[in-house]
Coordinates of C-alpha atoms and ligand atoms in Angstrom, one line a residue:
M6 CA -12.7 30.2 -13.8
A7 CA -15.8 31.3 -12.0
E8 CA -18.0 28.6 -14.0
T9 CA -15.5 25.9 -13.8
E10 CA -14.6 25.9 -9.8
K11 CA -18.3 26.2 -9.4
T12 CA -20.0 23.3 -11.3
E13 CA -16.7 20.8 -9.5
V14 CA -17.9 22.3 -6.0
A15 CA -22.1 21.1 -7.3
E16 CA -20.1 17.9 -9.2
K17 CA -18.7 17.2 -5.4
E18 CA -21.6 17.9 -3.0
V19 CA -24.3 15.1 -5.3
V20 CA -22.0 12.5 -3.8
S21 CA -22.8 10.7 -1.1
K22 CA -21.0 11.6 2.1
N23 CA -19.5 9.0 4.1
F24 CA -20.7 7.8 7.4
I25 CA -17.2 10.4 9.7
E26 CA -18.1 12.7 7.1
Q27 CA -21.8 13.2 8.8
I28 CA -20.6 13.1 12.3
I29 CA -18.1 15.9 11.3
D30 CA -20.4 18.6 9.5
K31 CA -22.9 17.5 12.5
D32 CA -19.9 19.0 14.8
L33 CA -19.1 21.6 12.7
A34 CA -23.1 22.3 12.2
E35 CA -23.4 22.5 16.0
G36 CA -20.5 23.7 17.0
V37 CA -18.2 20.9 19.3
Y38 CA -15.6 21.4 16.3
D39 CA -14.9 24.6 14.3
T40 CA -12.3 23.0 12.9
V41 CA -10.9 19.5 11.2
H42 CA -7.5 18.6 12.2
T43 CA -6.1 14.9 11.8
R44 CA -3.6 12.8 12.5
F45 CA -2.3 9.5 10.6
P46 CA 0.3 7.3 13.7
P47 CA 1.6 4.3 12.6
E48 CA 3.6 2.8 15.1
P49 CA 7.6 2.6 13.3
N50 CA 7.5 -1.2 14.1
G51 CA 7.1 -2.0 10.6
Y52 CA 6.3 -0.9 7.1
L53 CA 3.0 0.4 5.7
H54 CA 1.2 -1.8 3.5
I55 CA -2.5 -1.7 1.6
G56 CA -4.4 -0.6 4.5
H57 CA -2.1 1.6 6.2
A58 CA -2.5 3.5 2.9
K59 CA -6.3 4.3 3.2
S60 CA -6.1 5.4 7.1
I61 CA -3.0 7.8 5.4
L62 CA -5.3 8.7 2.0
L63 CA -8.8 8.8 5.3
N64 CA -7.4 11.1 6.9
Y65 CA -5.5 13.6 4.9
G66 CA -8.5 13.1 2.5
L67 CA -10.0 14.4 6.0
A68 CA -8.0 17.1 6.5
Q69 CA -8.0 18.9 2.8
K70 CA -11.3 18.3 2.4
Y71 CA -12.8 20.6 5.6
H72 CA -9.4 23.3 5.3
G73 CA -7.7 21.3 8.1
K74 CA -4.7 20.0 9.1
F75 CA -3.3 16.6 8.7
N76 CA -0.1 15.3 11.1
M77 CA 2.1 12.9 10.8
R78 CA 2.1 11.7 14.2
F79 CA 5.2 8.2 15.1
D80 CA 3.7 6.7 17.7
D81 CA 6.6 5.9 19.3
T82 CA 5.8 4.7 23.1
N83 CA 6.9 1.4 22.8
P84 CA 10.9 1.2 23.1
T85 CA 10.5 -3.2 22.4
K86 CA 9.4 -3.0 19.7
E87 CA 10.4 -0.1 17.3
K88 CA 13.2 0.9 15.1
T89 CA 14.8 3.8 13.6
E90 CA 15.4 2.1 10.3
F91 CA 11.6 2.2 10.4
V92 CA 10.7 6.1 10.5
E93 CA 12.6 6.8 7.5
S94 CA 10.3 3.9 4.6
I95 CA 6.4 5.4 7.2
K96 CA 8.0 9.1 6.4
K97 CA 8.1 7.6 2.7
D98 CA 5.5 5.7 2.3
V99 CA 3.3 8.4 3.1
E100 CA 4.7 11.4 0.9
W101 CA 4.8 9.3 -2.2
L102 CA 1.0 8.8 -0.9
G103 CA 0.7 12.6 -1.1
A104 CA -0.2 13.3 2.4
D105 CA 1.5 16.7 3.5
W106 CA 1.5 16.8 7.4
E107 CA 3.7 20.0 5.8
D108 CA 5.7 21.2 9.4
R109 CA 3.7 18.3 11.2
L110 CA 5.8 16.3 11.6
F111 CA 5.5 14.6 15.2
F112 CA 6.8 11.7 18.5
A113 CA 4.8 10.7 20.8
S114 CA 8.2 10.1 22.9
D115 CA 8.1 14.2 22.8
Y116 CA 5.8 14.0 24.7
F117 CA 6.9 11.8 27.9
E118 CA 7.1 14.9 30.2
Q119 CA 3.6 16.1 29.0
M120 CA 2.0 12.2 29.4
Y121 CA 3.6 12.0 34.1
E122 CA 2.3 14.5 34.8
G123 CA -0.5 13.9 33.6
A124 CA -0.6 11.1 35.5
V125 CA 0.3 12.9 38.8
K126 CA -2.5 15.0 37.6
L127 CA -4.4 11.9 38.1
I128 CA -2.9 10.4 40.9
K129 CA -4.0 13.7 42.5
K130 CA -6.8 14.0 42.0
G131 CA -7.5 10.4 43.2
K132 CA -7.9 8.7 39.9
A133 CA -4.8 6.7 39.4
Y134 CA -2.7 4.6 42.4
V135 CA 0.3 2.2 42.2
S136 CA 0.2 -1.6 42.4
D137 CA 2.0 -4.1 43.0
L138 CA 0.4 -6.8 41.9
S139 CA 1.9 -8.4 38.7
A140 CA 0.1 -9.5 35.2
D141 CA -1.6 -11.9 36.0
E142 CA -2.6 -11.1 39.2
I143 CA -4.1 -8.3 37.7
R144 CA -5.3 -10.9 35.0
E145 CA -6.7 -12.9 37.9
Y146 CA -8.4 -10.1 40.0
R147 CA -10.2 -8.6 37.0
G148 CA -12.6 -10.9 36.8
T149 CA -14.6 -11.7 33.9
L150 CA -17.6 -10.6 31.7
T151 CA -20.1 -12.4 34.8
E152 CA -18.0 -11.4 36.7
P153 CA -17.2 -7.4 38.5
G154 CA -13.5 -7.7 39.3
K155 CA -11.8 -8.1 43.0
E156 CA -10.3 -4.4 44.6
D157 CA -6.6 -4.2 44.3
P158 CA -4.9 -4.0 47.6
G159 CA -2.9 -0.8 46.0
S160 CA -5.8 1.4 45.5
R161 CA -6.7 2.2 48.9
R162 CA -3.5 4.3 49.5
S163 CA -3.1 7.2 50.4
I164 CA -2.8 9.7 47.6
E165 CA 0.3 11.0 48.7
E166 CA 2.3 6.9 49.1
N167 CA 0.9 6.9 44.7
L168 CA 3.0 10.2 44.4
E169 CA 5.9 8.5 46.3
L170 CA 5.6 5.0 44.5
F171 CA 5.2 6.4 41.5
E172 CA 8.0 8.8 41.2
N173 CA 9.6 6.3 42.6
M174 CA 8.8 4.4 39.6
K175 CA 10.3 7.1 37.4
N176 CA 13.8 7.2 39.1
G177 CA 14.3 3.5 38.7
L178 CA 13.3 2.4 42.0
Y179 CA 11.7 -1.1 41.0
E180 CA 12.5 -3.9 38.7
D181 CA 10.3 -4.1 35.4
G182 CA 6.8 -5.9 36.5
A183 CA 7.4 -4.6 39.7
K184 CA 4.3 -2.1 40.3
V185 CA 2.7 -0.5 37.7
L186 CA 0.5 3.0 37.5
R187 CA -3.8 2.2 36.6
A188 CA -6.3 4.2 36.7
R189 CA -9.0 4.3 39.5
I190 CA -12.6 3.7 36.7
D191 CA -14.5 0.8 37.8
M192 CA -13.5 -2.8 38.1
A193 CA -16.7 -3.4 38.0
S194 CA -17.6 -2.5 34.9
P195 CA -19.2 -4.4 32.1
N196 CA -16.5 -3.5 29.6
M197 CA -13.0 -4.7 30.6
N198 CA -11.2 -1.9 29.4
M199 CA -12.4 0.2 32.3
R200 CA -11.7 -2.5 35.2
D201 CA -9.4 0.0 36.2
P202 CA -6.4 -0.6 33.0
V203 CA -2.8 -0.2 33.7
I204 CA -1.4 2.9 32.1
Y205 CA 1.8 3.1 33.4
R206 CA 4.9 0.7 33.8
V207 CA 8.3 -0.1 34.3
A208 CA 11.0 -0.8 31.1
H209 CA 14.8 -0.5 31.4
M210 CA 14.9 -0.1 28.7
S211 CA 16.4 2.9 25.6
H212 CA 14.6 4.6 23.7
H213 CA 15.3 5.6 20.2
N214 CA 14.5 9.3 20.7
T215 CA 14.8 9.7 24.6
G216 CA 17.8 6.8 25.6
D217 CA 17.6 5.7 29.0
K218 CA 15.9 8.8 30.1
W219 CA 13.1 6.8 31.4
C220 CA 12.6 4.0 32.7
I221 CA 8.3 4.0 32.9
Y222 CA 6.8 4.3 30.1
P223 CA 3.0 5.2 29.0
M224 CA 0.4 2.3 27.9
Y225 CA -0.9 2.6 24.1
D226 CA -4.4 3.0 26.2
Y227 CA -3.4 6.8 27.8
A228 CA -0.9 7.7 25.6
H229 CA -3.6 7.8 22.5
P230 CA -5.7 10.4 24.2
V231 CA -3.2 12.6 25.4
E232 CA -1.1 12.7 21.7
D233 CA -4.1 13.5 20.7
A234 CA -5.4 16.6 23.1
I235 CA -1.9 17.8 22.4
E236 CA -1.7 17.5 19.0
G237 CA -5.4 19.7 18.9
V238 CA -6.7 17.9 16.8
T239 CA -10.3 17.0 16.3
H240 CA -11.5 13.4 14.8
S241 CA -8.9 10.7 16.4
I242 CA -9.7 8.0 13.5
C243 CA -8.6 4.4 14.3
T244 CA -10.0 1.0 13.3
L245 CA -13.2 -0.9 14.7
E246 CA -11.0 -3.1 16.8
F247 CA -10.6 0.4 19.7
E248 CA -14.5 0.3 19.4
D249 CA -14.6 -1.2 22.9
H250 CA -11.7 1.0 24.2
R251 CA -13.6 4.5 23.2
P252 CA -14.1 5.1 26.9
L253 CA -11.7 4.8 28.3
Y254 CA -10.6 7.5 25.8
D255 CA -13.2 9.5 26.5
W256 CA -12.3 8.8 30.0
V257 CA -8.5 10.4 30.0
V258 CA -9.3 13.5 28.2
R259 CA -12.8 14.3 30.9
E260 CA -10.2 13.1 33.4
L261 CA -6.8 14.8 32.3
E262 CA -9.9 18.5 31.8
Y263 CA -8.9 19.1 27.7
P264 CA -10.1 22.3 26.9
H265 CA -11.0 21.0 23.0
P266 CA -10.8 16.7 24.2
P267 CA -11.1 14.9 20.7
K268 CA -12.7 12.5 20.0
Q269 CA -12.1 9.1 18.1
I270 CA -14.4 7.2 15.4
E271 CA -13.4 3.8 14.6
F272 CA -14.1 2.6 10.5
A273 CA -13.8 -0.5 9.1
K274 CA -10.2 -2.4 8.1
L275 CA -9.4 -2.7 5.0
Y276 CA -9.1 -5.9 4.1
L277 CA -7.7 -7.5 0.8
K278 CA -8.2 -11.4 -0.3
N279 CA -5.2 -13.9 -0.8
V280 CA -2.5 -11.0 0.2
V281 CA -0.3 -11.4 2.8
T282 CA 0.8 -8.4 5.1
G283 CA 1.5 -10.2 8.4
K284 CA 4.2 -8.8 9.3
R285 CA 5.5 -12.5 10.9
Y286 CA 4.5 -13.6 7.8
I287 CA 6.7 -10.8 6.1
K288 CA 9.4 -11.2 7.7
K289 CA 9.3 -14.9 7.5
L290 CA 9.5 -14.8 4.1
V291 CA 12.4 -12.0 3.4
E292 CA 14.4 -13.7 5.7
E293 CA 13.9 -17.2 4.2
G294 CA 14.7 -15.8 0.8
I295 CA 11.8 -16.6 -1.2
V296 CA 11.3 -12.3 -1.6
D297 CA 13.8 -9.7 -2.2
G298 CA 12.8 -7.9 0.6
W299 CA 10.1 -6.2 2.1
D300 CA 9.1 -4.7 -0.3
D301 CA 10.0 -7.5 -2.9
P302 CA 6.6 -6.5 -6.0
R303 CA 4.9 -9.9 -5.1
L304 CA 4.0 -7.9 -1.7
V305 CA 1.4 -5.5 -0.9
S306 CA 3.6 -3.3 1.5
I307 CA 3.3 0.7 -0.4
A308 CA 7.1 0.8 -0.6
A309 CA 6.0 -3.4 -2.5
L310 CA 3.3 -1.2 -4.6
R311 CA 5.6 1.7 -5.3
R312 CA 8.3 -1.5 -6.9
R313 CA 5.9 -2.5 -8.2
G314 CA 4.5 0.4 -10.7
F315 CA 1.5 1.1 -8.6
T316 CA 0.9 4.7 -8.6
P317 CA -0.4 7.0 -5.6
E318 CA -3.4 7.7 -8.1
S319 CA -4.3 4.1 -8.5
I320 CA -4.4 3.2 -4.2
K321 CA -6.1 6.3 -4.1
M322 CA -8.7 5.5 -6.4
F323 CA -8.5 1.6 -5.1
V324 CA -9.3 2.5 -1.4
E325 CA -12.0 6.1 -2.6
L326 CA -14.2 2.9 -4.1
C327 CA -13.8 0.3 -1.3
G328 CA -15.8 2.8 1.0
V329 CA -15.6 4.0 4.2
S330 CA -17.9 1.9 6.7
K331 CA -18.3 0.7 9.9
A332 CA -19.2 -3.3 8.3
N333 CA -16.2 -6.0 8.2
S334 CA -15.6 -6.6 4.2
I335 CA -12.6 -8.0 2.0
A336 CA -12.1 -6.5 -1.4
E337 CA -10.4 -8.5 -4.1
Y338 CA -7.3 -7.8 -5.5
P339 CA -8.4 -7.4 -9.1
M340 CA -10.0 -4.6 -8.2
L341 CA -6.6 -2.4 -7.6
E342 CA -6.1 -4.0 -10.2
Y343 CA -8.5 -2.1 -12.5
C344 CA -7.5 1.0 -11.1
I345 CA -3.6 0.8 -12.2
R346 CA -4.8 0.2 -15.4
E347 CA -7.2 3.5 -15.5
D348 CA -4.6 5.1 -14.0
L349 CA -2.3 4.4 -16.9
K350 CA -4.4 4.1 -19.5
L351 CA -3.7 7.0 -20.8
K352 CA -1.5 8.4 -19.4
S353 CA 1.2 5.8 -20.1
P354 CA 3.0 5.8 -23.3
R355 CA 2.4 2.4 -25.6
I356 CA 5.8 0.5 -26.8
M357 CA 6.4 -3.0 -29.0
A358 CA 8.4 -5.3 -27.3
A359 CA 8.7 -9.1 -27.5
L360 CA 9.0 -10.1 -24.5
D361 CA 9.7 -14.1 -25.6
P362 CA 11.4 -12.9 -29.5
I363 CA 12.0 -14.9 -31.7
K364 CA 13.7 -13.9 -35.1
L365 CA 11.2 -12.3 -37.7
V366 CA 13.3 -11.7 -41.3
I367 CA 11.4 -10.2 -44.3
D368 CA 13.0 -12.1 -47.5
N369 CA 12.0 -9.5 -49.3
Y370 CA 13.4 -6.5 -47.6
P371 CA 15.5 -4.7 -49.0
E372 CA 19.6 -5.4 -47.7
G373 CA 20.7 -2.9 -45.4
Q374 CA 17.4 -1.0 -45.6
V375 CA 16.2 1.1 -42.4
E376 CA 13.5 2.7 -42.0
M377 CA 11.4 5.3 -39.8
L378 CA 8.5 4.9 -38.7
E379 CA 6.2 7.8 -36.8
V380 CA 4.4 6.1 -34.1
P381 CA 1.8 7.8 -32.1
N382 CA 2.8 6.9 -28.4
N383 CA -0.8 6.4 -26.9
L384 CA -3.5 5.7 -29.5
E385 CA -5.9 7.5 -27.5
N386 CA -4.6 10.0 -25.8
P387 CA -2.8 12.1 -28.8
E388 CA -1.5 14.3 -26.2
L389 CA 1.6 12.6 -25.9
G390 CA 3.1 12.8 -28.8
S391 CA 5.0 10.9 -31.1
R392 CA 8.1 8.9 -32.0
Q393 CA 10.1 7.4 -34.7
V394 CA 10.6 3.5 -35.1
P395 CA 13.4 2.1 -37.0
F396 CA 12.2 -0.6 -39.1
S397 CA 14.0 -3.3 -41.3
G398 CA 14.7 -5.9 -42.4
E399 CA 15.6 -8.2 -39.6
L400 CA 13.1 -8.0 -36.7
Y401 CA 12.0 -9.2 -33.1
I402 CA 8.9 -10.8 -32.5
D403 CA 6.8 -12.3 -29.6
R404 CA 7.1 -16.3 -30.0
E405 CA 3.6 -17.0 -29.1
D406 CA 2.6 -14.3 -32.0
F407 CA 3.6 -17.9 -34.7
M408 CA 2.2 -21.1 -34.3
E409 CA 3.4 -23.9 -37.0
E410 CA 0.5 -25.8 -36.4
P411 CA -2.5 -23.1 -35.4
P412 CA -5.3 -24.0 -33.9
R413 CA -8.5 -23.1 -34.9
K414 CA -9.2 -19.6 -34.9
Y415 CA -5.6 -18.5 -33.7
F416 CA -5.0 -15.2 -36.1
R417 CA -1.3 -14.3 -36.2
L418 CA 1.4 -15.7 -37.5
F419 CA 1.6 -19.4 -39.2
P420 CA 2.3 -21.1 -42.5
G421 CA 1.0 -19.2 -45.3
N422 CA -1.2 -16.7 -43.2
E423 CA -0.9 -12.7 -43.3
V424 CA -0.9 -10.4 -40.8
R425 CA -0.6 -7.2 -40.0
L426 CA 3.0 -5.6 -38.7
M427 CA 2.0 -2.5 -36.2
H428 CA 1.8 1.0 -37.5
A429 CA 4.5 -0.7 -40.3
Y430 CA 3.0 -3.6 -42.8
F431 CA 1.9 -6.2 -44.0
V432 CA 3.8 -10.0 -44.5
K433 CA 3.2 -13.7 -45.4
C434 CA 4.5 -16.7 -43.4
V435 CA 6.4 -18.4 -46.3
G436 CA 8.8 -20.8 -44.0
F437 CA 10.5 -20.8 -40.7
E438 CA 13.8 -22.7 -39.0
K439 CA 14.1 -24.5 -36.2
D440 CA 17.1 -25.7 -33.4
Q441 CA 17.5 -28.7 -33.3
D442 CA 15.5 -29.4 -30.0
G443 CA 12.9 -28.6 -32.0
N444 CA 11.9 -24.5 -31.4
V445 CA 11.1 -22.6 -33.8
T446 CA 14.4 -19.7 -33.8
V447 CA 13.4 -17.8 -37.5
V448 CA 10.4 -17.0 -39.3
H449 CA 10.6 -15.9 -42.6
V450 CA 8.3 -13.7 -44.4
T451 CA 8.1 -11.5 -47.6
Y452 CA 6.5 -8.7 -47.3
D453 CA 4.1 -5.4 -48.9
P454 CA 5.6 -2.8 -50.1
A455 CA 2.8 -1.5 -51.2
S456 CA 0.7 -1.6 -47.5
K457 CA 3.2 0.5 -44.8
G458 CA 1.3 2.3 -42.2
G459 CA -0.5 -1.0 -42.0
N460 CA -2.5 -0.3 -44.3
S461 CA -4.4 -2.5 -47.2
P462 CA -3.8 -1.5 -50.4
D463 CA -6.3 -2.6 -52.1
G464 CA -9.0 -4.3 -49.3
R465 CA -8.1 -6.9 -48.5
K466 CA -8.3 -7.6 -44.2
V467 CA -5.7 -9.5 -42.2
K468 CA -7.1 -10.6 -38.8
G469 CA -4.3 -10.6 -37.1
T470 CA -2.3 -7.2 -35.9
I471 CA 1.3 -8.3 -34.2
H472 CA 3.9 -5.9 -32.6
W473 CA 7.5 -6.5 -33.2
V474 CA 11.3 -4.8 -32.7
S475 CA 13.6 -4.0 -35.6
A476 CA 16.6 -6.6 -33.8
A477 CA 19.9 -4.5 -34.7
H478 CA 18.3 -0.8 -32.9
A479 CA 16.7 -3.6 -30.6
V480 CA 17.6 -2.5 -26.4
K481 CA 17.7 -5.7 -24.0
A482 CA 16.3 -6.0 -21.0
E483 CA 15.1 -8.6 -18.3
V484 CA 11.9 -8.9 -17.4
R485 CA 9.9 -10.2 -14.7
L486 CA 5.9 -11.3 -14.7
Y487 CA 4.1 -12.1 -11.1
E488 CA 1.2 -13.5 -10.2
N489 CA 0.4 -13.9 -6.4
I490 CA 2.9 -15.5 -4.6
I491 CA -0.3 -16.9 -1.8
D492 CA -1.4 -20.2 -3.8
E493 CA -4.9 -18.5 -5.0
E494 CA -6.8 -21.9 -4.7
K495 CA -5.8 -23.0 -1.6
G496 CA -6.0 -19.5 0.1
V497 CA -3.9 -17.8 2.4
Y498 CA -2.6 -20.3 5.3
N499 CA -2.6 -23.5 5.6
E500 CA -5.1 -24.7 8.3
E501 CA -2.7 -27.5 9.0
D502 CA 0.0 -26.0 10.1
G503 CA -0.8 -22.2 10.1
S504 CA 2.0 -21.5 7.2
L505 CA 1.4 -19.6 3.8
N506 CA -0.2 -21.2 1.0
L507 CA 2.8 -20.5 -1.5
N508 CA 2.1 -20.2 -5.2
P509 CA 5.0 -21.7 -6.3
D510 CA 4.8 -19.9 -10.4
S511 CA 4.2 -16.2 -8.4
L512 CA 8.2 -15.3 -10.1
K513 CA 9.0 -16.1 -13.7
V514 CA 11.9 -14.2 -15.2
L515 CA 12.6 -13.3 -18.9
K516 CA 16.3 -12.9 -18.9
V517 CA 16.8 -12.0 -23.0
S518 CA 13.7 -9.7 -23.8
Y519 CA 13.5 -6.9 -27.1
L520 CA 13.2 -3.7 -26.4
E521 CA 12.5 -0.9 -28.5
P522 CA 15.4 1.7 -28.8
A523 CA 13.1 4.6 -27.5
M524 CA 13.7 2.3 -24.4
K525 CA 17.0 3.1 -24.1
D526 CA 17.0 5.7 -21.3
V527 CA 14.2 4.7 -18.6
K528 CA 14.7 5.9 -15.5
P529 CA 14.3 4.1 -12.1
E530 CA 10.0 4.0 -11.7
E531 CA 8.5 5.1 -14.8
R532 CA 5.8 3.4 -16.3
F533 CA 4.9 2.4 -19.8
Q534 CA 2.3 -0.2 -21.6
F535 CA 3.9 -3.0 -23.7
V536 CA 0.8 -3.4 -26.6
R537 CA -1.3 -6.5 -25.8
Q538 CA 1.2 -7.7 -23.1
G539 CA 0.3 -5.0 -19.9
Y540 CA 2.0 -2.3 -17.8
F541 CA 5.3 -2.9 -17.1
C542 CA 7.7 -0.5 -14.4
V543 CA 11.2 -0.3 -14.5
D544 CA 12.1 -1.8 -11.7
S545 CA 14.5 1.0 -9.1
K546 CA 16.2 -1.7 -7.2
D547 CA 18.4 -3.8 -10.0
S548 CA 17.6 -2.4 -13.5
R549 CA 20.8 -0.4 -14.2
P550 CA 21.2 1.8 -17.7
D551 CA 23.3 -1.0 -19.5
A552 CA 21.0 -4.1 -17.8
L553 CA 17.6 -2.5 -17.8
V554 CA 14.7 -4.5 -16.0
F555 CA 11.5 -4.2 -16.4
N556 CA 8.1 -5.8 -13.6
R557 CA 5.3 -6.4 -14.9
I558 CA 2.2 -4.4 -12.9
V559 CA -0.2 -5.9 -14.6
S560 CA -1.7 -7.6 -17.8
L561 CA -4.1 -5.8 -19.3
K562 CA -7.1 -8.8 -20.0
S563 CA -9.1 -8.2 -16.9
S564 CA -12.5 -10.0 -15.8
F565 CA -13.5 -7.5 -12.8
V566 CA -16.6 -5.4 -13.3
L567 CA -16.6 -1.8 -11.4
P568 CA -19.0 -2.4 -8.2
K569 CA -22.7 -0.6 -9.3
K570 CA -23.3 2.6 -6.6
E571 CA -25.5 2.0 -4.0
G572 CA -28.2 4.9 -4.5
Ligands
LIG4 P1 -0.1 -3.3 15.0 O1 -1.0 -4.8 15.4 O2 1.7 -3.4 15.0 O3 -0.2 -1.9 15.6 P2 -1.1 -1.9 13.0 O4 -1.5 -2.4 11.7 O5 -1.7 -1.7 13.7 O6 -0.5 -2.8 13.5 P3 -0.7 0.5 13.4 O7 1.2 1.2 13.3 O8 -1.1 0.7 15.6 O9 -0.7 -0.5 12.6 O10 -1.4 1.8 11.9 C1 -1.0 2.3 12.1 C2 -2.7 3.0 11.9 O11 -2.9 2.8 10.8 C3 -3.6 3.4 12.6 O12 -4.3 4.2 12.7 C4 -4.5 2.0 12.9 O13 -5.4 1.6 12.7 C5 -4.6 2.1 10.8 N1 -4.3 0.8 10.2 C6 -3.5 -0.7 10.4 N2 -4.5 -1.7 9.9 C7 -5.1 -1.2 8.8 C8 -6.1 -1.7 7.7 N3 -6.1 -3.0 7.2 N4 -7.0 -0.7 7.0 C9 -7.3 0.4 8.0 N5 -7.0 1.3 8.7 C10 -5.0 0.3 9.1
LIG5 MG1 -1.5 -0.2 15.7

């Protein structure tokens, strides 16, 4: 045991550390912090997407790696946009990804009192003042990148007057927008965020947690560092757009004199090419009925990826492949597909399914006979064991495995050709039937009883192997095949009107597919490989025991090549 543990540690140390780990190592070595404490701080105003997964797994992963702590914190300081519904969906998604916050679930709104006291402290230090300027005036007074801002008349107020006015703000004496509290920093700062930013505003609004207790609410740039400091967060990891806000973050924790101030570190967001992540756009797709909810399997919200059949492990592999950096880059969806194939390759049973079925009749098979064939569940992973699959004289095969007039290099069934029925027998096509419209309905074959198990009895070779399902035993199911909801040729947005360029063929529904009888008792979210077809997942929303629905997670074909590791 100790042996293997040692090699594992050694192997891990060979992997180069990302820039955040390097900062943490330095902080620990220099005694800046003696522990690592991270958090994931979503605003409960929508569903999480693949980008958030990166933030979740990064923060949780660091806490794990350094034997520190990870907080789940809802940044619910803005009563206008938040909904309890989102709190529940976010919790479910973070849990599903495996980020365990244990008993550290927090709500920023629980700190309103402390935030208020902090603001009073700033006023008492002469570091904050009440302003009467309107939002427009504040913008005007702020100046430009080349010109310094103008002094706010409110900044001349005495500490006593500011304390009184701020208390009045809290007590509801003013209308929304009539007064704000500003931090007194530097109206000439080259960083616009430091030009006396607003830190509290009046908003007569009910809050989902605190109800009508408050009619003043803190601004994000003030609230966030306070939340981190209260919770004892050491490394507050956020995305690049907050880089210019870091001086303000540092100002807040310094002026409020926290004994162990947290440190903000920014990394580049994860972008996926040709996907929709904007809440506004997804909302529209839902409202227009183009998708069947925020968890439609064609979207990349975490709920949608879960429903489509992605595993937490595949998402983790994907964000790890993307890496952590300060430089923006765009990842490709095929890389995510690569990850799920890799994850499911050995884990999932491989079963046979005729997605677009036609009948195959074996003319010389004894009438009424049924054989049970022992079939391995996963040829590459014997640990998954085997199952019994019924074989009979009437089967279903996939329509595309038969052609009346085959092109060159078509090795599947056509008149006169012999193929292998996977795990079963060699069969030779001796005829076929068509309906009035010219569609093939039945293919007739004869089988060679000496080829049982799919083995050649006399050294003769067949080039094609096709899958099948015994007709009398088959389980019926609906199968949904997906393509990108975005037209990849055109890109996500229409340049003229900003609308989405949708792919009209993003969903194909096969109403009647036939699966092996082993699929009778599947559970929602169970995943399988349908041999030669792809990986499929039982739909958690629409599948019923007597009306199964499967989503294709991904096909088996891939053009993606794993990028070479640098260095
Ligand atoms: P909004 O624009 O509504 O604030 P948001 O996507 O920033 O949306 P938050 O709830 O603020 O949502 O995000 C929670 C956390 O997830 C933040 O720390 C944020 O930096 C991080 N995050 C958001 N989008 C991405 C992304 N694409 N890649 C990595 N991290 C992200
Ligand atoms: Mg945000």
